[in-house]
Amino acid sequence: MFPELVRFTWQAEDQSGRKVELEDTEQLEQIDDDPDVRITSMLIVNKEKVRTNIFTCLVQHDSSVDDQSVIVPRVKDVTMTQTCSVPKIGEEEEEKFMTSGVLEFSRSLYLFSVTYLILLVKNVLYFCTISVLLCKTNAAIPT
């Protein structure tokens, strides 16, 4: 196995500048061994921590002595408001496409049902015809 070329360390500071402990479940590292080795590090936190903390990712390369620091910018607080807006033209076309897809599916299901019913009727007629012929041949034979 290759030695670790890059190490990631996540740090968080609250609004007063104190260090906040990050849990191991919030940190995720992934190593892809495709033609090139790629290491990805992610921090998964809830909305409350994002609003109140400043996150920093420290990247340490084995070949260099200095650590590189990347400060993660804060996301502006986006409040979710529900509005009743008129659907856009693209959304209407998408709804029509979805509806036509459902109609196409129901049409093919209808054709399948009709075909299946025709085959059942054909089998019933076949067995009735065979039964009548067998009865007539049995009645025609003198015992």
CSV table of C-alpha atoms in Angstrom, one decimal:
chain,number,residue,atom,x,y,z
A,1,MET,CA,0.0,0.0,0.0
A,2,PHE,CA,1.2,3.5,-0.7
A,3,PRO,CA,2.0,5.9,2.1
A,4,GLU,CA,-0.4,8.6,2.8
A,5,LEU,CA,0.6,11.5,0.6
A,6,VAL,CA,-1.9,14.0,1.9
A,7,ARG,CA,-3.4,14.4,5.4
A,8,PHE,CA,-6.5,16.5,6.0
A,9,THR,CA,-7.4,18.0,9.4
A,10,TRP,CA,-10.7,19.8,9.9
A,11,GLN,CA,-11.0,22.5,12.6
A,12,ALA,CA,-13.9,24.7,13.6
A,13,GLU,CA,-14.2,27.9,15.6
A,14,ASP,CA,-17.3,29.4,17.0
A,15,GLN,CA,-18.2,33.1,16.9
A,16,SER,CA,-16.2,33.8,20.0
A,17,GLY,CA,-13.0,32.2,18.6
A,18,ARG,CA,-13.0,29.1,20.7
A,19,LYS,CA,-12.1,25.7,19.1
A,20,VAL,CA,-15.0,23.4,18.6
A,21,GLU,CA,-14.5,19.6,18.6
A,22,LEU,CA,-15.6,17.8,15.4
A,23,GLU,CA,-16.8,14.3,15.7
A,24,ASP,CA,-15.4,11.5,13.6
A,25,THR,CA,-18.8,10.8,12.1
A,26,GLU,CA,-18.8,14.3,10.6
A,27,GLN,CA,-15.5,13.8,8.7
A,28,LEU,CA,-15.3,11.6,5.7
A,29,GLU,CA,-12.3,10.7,3.6
A,30,GLN,CA,-12.3,8.8,0.4
A,31,ILE,CA,-9.3,7.4,-1.6
A,32,ASP,CA,-9.8,6.6,-5.3
A,33,ASP,CA,-7.2,4.4,-6.7
A,34,ASP,CA,-7.9,5.0,-10.4
A,35,PRO,CA,-4.9,5.7,-12.7
A,36,ASP,CA,-4.1,8.6,-10.4
A,37,VAL,CA,-4.5,8.4,-6.6
A,38,ARG,CA,-7.1,11.0,-5.5
A,39,ILE,CA,-7.9,11.7,-1.9
A,40,THR,CA,-11.1,13.6,-1.0
A,41,SER,CA,-12.0,14.9,2.4
A,42,MET,CA,-15.5,16.1,3.3
A,43,LEU,CA,-17.1,17.6,6.4
A,44,ILE,CA,-20.8,16.8,6.9
A,45,VAL,CA,-22.4,19.0,9.5
A,46,ASN,CA,-25.9,20.2,10.3
A,47,LYS,CA,-27.3,23.6,9.5
A,48,GLU,CA,-26.9,25.0,13.0
A,49,LYS,CA,-23.2,24.3,13.1
A,50,VAL,CA,-22.8,25.9,9.6
A,51,ARG,CA,-24.5,29.1,10.8
A,52,THR,CA,-22.5,29.5,14.0
A,53,ASN,CA,-19.0,28.1,13.2
A,54,ILE,CA,-16.1,28.9,10.9
A,55,PHE,CA,-14.5,25.8,9.4
A,56,THR,CA,-10.9,25.4,8.3
A,57,CYS,CA,-9.3,22.6,6.4
A,58,LEU,CA,-5.6,22.0,7.0
A,59,VAL,CA,-3.8,20.1,4.2
A,60,GLN,CA,-0.4,18.6,5.0
A,61,HIS,CA,1.7,17.1,2.3
A,62,ASP,CA,4.4,14.6,3.2
A,63,SER,CA,6.9,16.3,1.0
A,64,SER,CA,6.4,19.8,2.4
A,65,VAL,CA,6.9,21.2,5.9
A,66,ASP,CA,4.3,23.9,5.8
A,67,ASP,CA,0.6,23.2,6.1
A,68,GLN,CA,-1.8,24.8,3.7
A,69,SER,CA,-4.9,26.2,5.3
A,70,VAL,CA,-8.2,26.6,3.4
A,71,ILE,CA,-11.0,28.5,5.1
A,72,VAL,CA,-14.4,27.4,4.1
A,73,PRO,CA,-16.7,30.4,3.3
A,74,ARG,CA,-19.9,30.8,5.2
A,75,VAL,CA,-23.1,30.2,3.4
A,76,LYS,CA,-25.6,33.0,3.6
A,77,ASP,CA,-28.7,32.2,5.5
A,78,VAL,CA,-31.3,31.2,3.0
A,79,THR,CA,-34.8,31.0,4.5
A,80,MET,CA,-37.2,28.7,2.8
A,81,THR,CA,-40.5,30.4,1.9
A,82,GLN,CA,-43.3,28.6,0.2
A,83,THR,CA,-45.0,30.5,-2.5
A,84,CYS,CA,-47.7,29.6,-4.9
A,85,SER,CA,-46.1,30.6,-8.2
A,86,VAL,CA,-47.3,30.1,-11.7
A,87,PRO,CA,-45.3,27.2,-13.2
A,88,LYS,CA,-42.7,28.2,-15.8
A,89,ILE,CA,-42.9,27.2,-19.4
A,90,GLY,CA,-40.2,24.5,-19.0
A,91,GLU,CA,-42.1,23.0,-16.0
A,92,GLU,CA,-45.3,22.8,-18.1
A,93,GLU,CA,-43.5,21.0,-20.9
A,94,GLU,CA,-42.0,18.6,-18.3
A,95,GLU,CA,-45.4,17.9,-16.8
A,96,LYS,CA,-46.8,17.3,-20.3
A,97,PHE,CA,-43.9,14.9,-21.0
A,98,MET,CA,-44.5,13.1,-17.8
A,99,THR,CA,-48.3,12.9,-18.5
A,100,SER,CA,-47.7,11.6,-22.0
A,101,GLY,CA,-45.3,9.0,-20.6
A,102,VAL,CA,-48.0,7.8,-18.2
A,103,LEU,CA,-50.6,7.7,-21.1
A,104,GLU,CA,-48.2,5.8,-23.3
A,105,PHE,CA,-47.6,3.3,-20.5
A,106,SER,CA,-51.4,2.9,-19.9
A,107,ARG,CA,-51.9,2.5,-23.7
A,108,SER,CA,-49.4,-0.3,-23.9
A,109,LEU,CA,-51.0,-1.9,-20.8
A,110,TYR,CA,-54.4,-1.7,-22.5
A,111,LEU,CA,-53.0,-3.3,-25.6
A,112,PHE,CA,-51.5,-6.1,-23.5
A,113,SER,CA,-54.8,-6.7,-21.8
A,114,VAL,CA,-56.7,-6.9,-25.1
A,115,THR,CA,-54.1,-9.3,-26.6
A,116,TYR,CA,-54.3,-11.5,-23.5
A,117,LEU,CA,-58.1,-11.6,-23.6
A,118,ILE,CA,-58.1,-12.5,-27.3
A,119,LEU,CA,-55.7,-15.4,-26.6
A,120,LEU,CA,-57.9,-16.6,-23.7
A,121,VAL,CA,-61.0,-16.6,-26.0
A,122,LYS,CA,-59.1,-18.4,-28.7
A,123,ASN,CA,-58.1,-21.2,-26.2
A,124,VAL,CA,-61.7,-21.5,-24.9
A,125,LEU,CA,-63.0,-21.9,-28.5
A,126,TYR,CA,-60.3,-24.4,-29.3
A,127,PHE,CA,-61.2,-26.6,-26.3
A,128,CYS,CA,-64.9,-26.3,-26.9
A,129,THR,CA,-64.4,-27.4,-30.6
A,130,ILE,CA,-62.3,-30.3,-29.6
A,131,SER,CA,-64.9,-31.4,-26.9
A,132,VAL,CA,-67.7,-31.2,-29.4
A,133,LEU,CA,-65.8,-33.3,-32.0
A,134,LEU,CA,-64.9,-35.9,-29.4
A,135,CYS,CA,-68.5,-36.2,-28.3
A,136,LYS,CA,-69.7,-36.6,-31.9
A,137,THR,CA,-67.1,-39.3,-32.7
A,138,ASN,CA,-67.9,-41.2,-29.5
A,139,ALA,CA,-71.7,-41.0,-30.3
A,140,ALA,CA,-71.0,-42.2,-33.9
A,141,ILE,CA,-69.1,-45.3,-32.8
A,142,PRO,CA,-71.6,-48.2,-32.2
A,143,THR,CA,-71.0,-50.3,-29.1
